[in-house]
Coordinates of C-alpha atoms in Angstrom, one line a residue:
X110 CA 131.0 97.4 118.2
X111 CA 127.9 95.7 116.0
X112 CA 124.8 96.8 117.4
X113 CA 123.1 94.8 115.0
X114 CA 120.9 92.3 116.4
X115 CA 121.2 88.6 115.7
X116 CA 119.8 86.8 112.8
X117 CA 117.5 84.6 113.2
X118 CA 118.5 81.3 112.8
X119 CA 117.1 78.6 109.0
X120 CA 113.6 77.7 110.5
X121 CA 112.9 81.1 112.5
X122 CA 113.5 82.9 109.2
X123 CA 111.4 80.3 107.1
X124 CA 108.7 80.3 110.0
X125 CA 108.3 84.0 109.6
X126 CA 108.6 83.8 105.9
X127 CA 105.5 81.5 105.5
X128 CA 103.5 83.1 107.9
X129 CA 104.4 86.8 106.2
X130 CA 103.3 85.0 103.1
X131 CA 99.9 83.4 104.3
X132 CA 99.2 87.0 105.5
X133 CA 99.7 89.0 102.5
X134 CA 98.2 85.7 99.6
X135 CA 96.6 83.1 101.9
X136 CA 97.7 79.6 102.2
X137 CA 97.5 79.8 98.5
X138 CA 100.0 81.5 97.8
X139 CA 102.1 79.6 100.6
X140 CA 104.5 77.5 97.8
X141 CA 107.8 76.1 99.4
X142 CA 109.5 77.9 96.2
X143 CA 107.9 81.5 97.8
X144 CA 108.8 80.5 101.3
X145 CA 112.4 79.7 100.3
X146 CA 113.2 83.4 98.5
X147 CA 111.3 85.4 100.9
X148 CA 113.6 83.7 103.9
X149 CA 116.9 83.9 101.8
X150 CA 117.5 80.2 101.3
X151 CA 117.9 78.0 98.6
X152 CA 114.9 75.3 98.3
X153 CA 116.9 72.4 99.4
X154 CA 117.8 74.5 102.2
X155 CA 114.1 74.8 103.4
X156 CA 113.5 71.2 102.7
X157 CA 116.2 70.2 105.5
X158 CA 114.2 72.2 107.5
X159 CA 110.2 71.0 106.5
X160 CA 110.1 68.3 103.9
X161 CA 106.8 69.3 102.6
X162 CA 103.9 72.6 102.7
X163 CA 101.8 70.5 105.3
X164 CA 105.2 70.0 107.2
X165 CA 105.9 73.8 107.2
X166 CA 101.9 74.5 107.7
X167 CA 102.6 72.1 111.0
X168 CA 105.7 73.6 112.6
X169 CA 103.7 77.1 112.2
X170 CA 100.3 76.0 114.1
X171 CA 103.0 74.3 116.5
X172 CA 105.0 77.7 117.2
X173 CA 101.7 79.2 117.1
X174 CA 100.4 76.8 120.1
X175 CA 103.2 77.3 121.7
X176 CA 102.8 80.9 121.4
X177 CA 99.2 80.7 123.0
X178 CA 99.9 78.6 125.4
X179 CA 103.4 80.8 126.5
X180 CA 100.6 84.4 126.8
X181 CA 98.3 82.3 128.7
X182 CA 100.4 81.0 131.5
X183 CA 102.3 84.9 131.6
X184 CA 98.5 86.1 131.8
X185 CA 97.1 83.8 134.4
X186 CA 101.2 84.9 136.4
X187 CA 99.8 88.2 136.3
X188 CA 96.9 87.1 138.8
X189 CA 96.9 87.1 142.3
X190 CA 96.5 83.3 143.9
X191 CA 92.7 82.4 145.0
X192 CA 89.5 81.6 143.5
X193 CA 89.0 82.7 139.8
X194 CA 92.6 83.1 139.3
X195 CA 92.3 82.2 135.8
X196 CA 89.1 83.6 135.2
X197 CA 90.6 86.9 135.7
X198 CA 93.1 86.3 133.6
X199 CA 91.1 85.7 130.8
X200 CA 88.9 88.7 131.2
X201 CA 92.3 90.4 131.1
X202 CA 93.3 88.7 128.0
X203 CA 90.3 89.5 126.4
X204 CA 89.8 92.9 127.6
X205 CA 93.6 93.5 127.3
X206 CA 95.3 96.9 128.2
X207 CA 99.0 97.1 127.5
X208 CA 100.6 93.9 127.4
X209 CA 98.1 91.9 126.7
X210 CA 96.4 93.9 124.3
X211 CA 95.1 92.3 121.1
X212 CA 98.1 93.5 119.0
X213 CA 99.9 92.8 115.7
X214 CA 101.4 89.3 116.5
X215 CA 97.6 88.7 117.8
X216 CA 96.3 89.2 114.4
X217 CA 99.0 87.5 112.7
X218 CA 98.6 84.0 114.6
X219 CA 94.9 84.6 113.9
X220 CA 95.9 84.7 109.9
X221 CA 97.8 81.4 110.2
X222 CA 95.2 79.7 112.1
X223 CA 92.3 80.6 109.9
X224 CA 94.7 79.9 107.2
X225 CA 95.9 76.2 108.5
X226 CA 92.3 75.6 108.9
X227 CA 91.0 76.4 105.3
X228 CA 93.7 74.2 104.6
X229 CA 93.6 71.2 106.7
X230 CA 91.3 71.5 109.8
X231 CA 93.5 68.3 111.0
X232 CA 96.7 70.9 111.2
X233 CA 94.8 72.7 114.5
X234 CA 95.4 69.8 116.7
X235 CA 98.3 71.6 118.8
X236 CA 95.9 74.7 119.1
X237 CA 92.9 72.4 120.1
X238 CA 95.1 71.1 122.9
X239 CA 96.1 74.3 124.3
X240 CA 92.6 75.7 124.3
X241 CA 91.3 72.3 126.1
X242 CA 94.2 72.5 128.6
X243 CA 92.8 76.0 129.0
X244 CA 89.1 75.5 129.6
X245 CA 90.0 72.4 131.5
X246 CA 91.7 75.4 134.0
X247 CA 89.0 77.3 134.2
X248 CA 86.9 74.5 134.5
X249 CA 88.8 73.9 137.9
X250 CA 89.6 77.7 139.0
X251 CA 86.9 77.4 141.4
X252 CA 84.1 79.2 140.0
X253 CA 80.3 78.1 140.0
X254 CA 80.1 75.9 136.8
X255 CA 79.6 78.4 133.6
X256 CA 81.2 81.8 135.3
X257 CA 84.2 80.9 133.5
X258 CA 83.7 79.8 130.6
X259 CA 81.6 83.0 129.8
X260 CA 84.6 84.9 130.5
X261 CA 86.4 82.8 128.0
X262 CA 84.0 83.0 125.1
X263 CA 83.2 86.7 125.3
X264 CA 86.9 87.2 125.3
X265 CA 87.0 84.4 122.3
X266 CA 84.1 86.4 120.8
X267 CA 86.3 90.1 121.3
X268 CA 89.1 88.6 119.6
X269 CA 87.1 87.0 116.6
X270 CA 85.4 90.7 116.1
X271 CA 89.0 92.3 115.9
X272 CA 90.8 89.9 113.6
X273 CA 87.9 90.1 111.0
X274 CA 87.0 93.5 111.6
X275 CA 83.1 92.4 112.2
X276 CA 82.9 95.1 114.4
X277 CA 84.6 97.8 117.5
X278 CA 82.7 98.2 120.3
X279 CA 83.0 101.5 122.2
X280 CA 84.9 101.9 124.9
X281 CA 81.1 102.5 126.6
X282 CA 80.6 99.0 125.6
X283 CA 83.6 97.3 126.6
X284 CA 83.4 98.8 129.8
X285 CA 79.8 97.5 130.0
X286 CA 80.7 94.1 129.0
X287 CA 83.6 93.9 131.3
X288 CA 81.3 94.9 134.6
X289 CA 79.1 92.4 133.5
X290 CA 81.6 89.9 133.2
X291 CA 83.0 90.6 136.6
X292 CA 80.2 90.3 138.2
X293 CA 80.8 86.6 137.3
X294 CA 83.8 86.5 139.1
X295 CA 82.1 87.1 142.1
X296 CA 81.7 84.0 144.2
X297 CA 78.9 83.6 146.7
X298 CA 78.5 80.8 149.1

């Protein structure tokens, strides 16, 4: 019996092709010939598939959004029901233990997107949109106006500090920064 698991399918494998080459030479060194060989298919092959770099460049800040937008909504399923709902779920995300913990894929979709973006700022238009449907729910997750959106950008902050190793705070620290940040989660009437 073939234990073997599948294999991935043209555009998974040219996906993941691209996006191992923007990590190890930057968009640069993101050619269609590259993206071909390192996914094992001809160039014409690939062109079926993405007609041109910005095309390839497109479907990877789309899988990428979709990506985002897929660990969101499991994050904020992870919550109980009520007031700060998604709130929480972002200082989970941020925070992240387990699951959600900043982890390899994390830093890879942070390659592509800094990548897309050196290349064509236009390209981040399906990320924008996920991260305004985002703030738009924890603009409405019932919180006094600003309680969220802290949450948010300290975990935005967290995340930037990981993917260009600026800096790791202790565990001290994150514990510190998360009391603080719950404390915002607290709703008083």
């Amino acid at each position: 019996m073939d234990t073997q698991p599948p294999t991935a399918d043209a555009p998974t494998r040219i996906l993941d092709a691209a996006e191992n080459l923007i990590i190890a030479r930057g968009v640069a060194g993101l050619t269609l010939e590259a993206a071909a060989r390192e996914a094992g298919v001809s160039k014409g092959g690939l062109l079926y598939h993405f007609a041109s770099k910005e095309a390839l460049l497109e479907a990877l800040l789309g899988r990428l959004a979709a990506f985002i937008s897929q660990e969101f909504a499991a994050c904020v399923a992870t919550q109980s029901e009520g007031t700060g709902r998604v709130a929480r779920s972002m200082l989970e995300w941020g925070f992240g233990e387990g699951e959600m913990a900043c982890n390899e894929r994390h830093q890879r979709a942070g390659a592509v997107f800094l990548a897309a973006f050196h290349h064509d700022p236009a390209l981040l238009e399906p990320i924008r949109a996920v991260i305004a449907d985002m703030r738009a729910a924890v603009a409405h997750d019932g919180l006094p106006p600003g309680h969220g959106a802290a949450i948010m950008a300290a975990g935005d902050g967290l995340f930037m500090a990981r993917l260009f190793s600026l800096y790791t705070p202790s565990a001290g620290e994150l514990a510190q920064m998360r009391a603080a940040l719950t404390a915002l989660l607290e709703v008083r009437p």
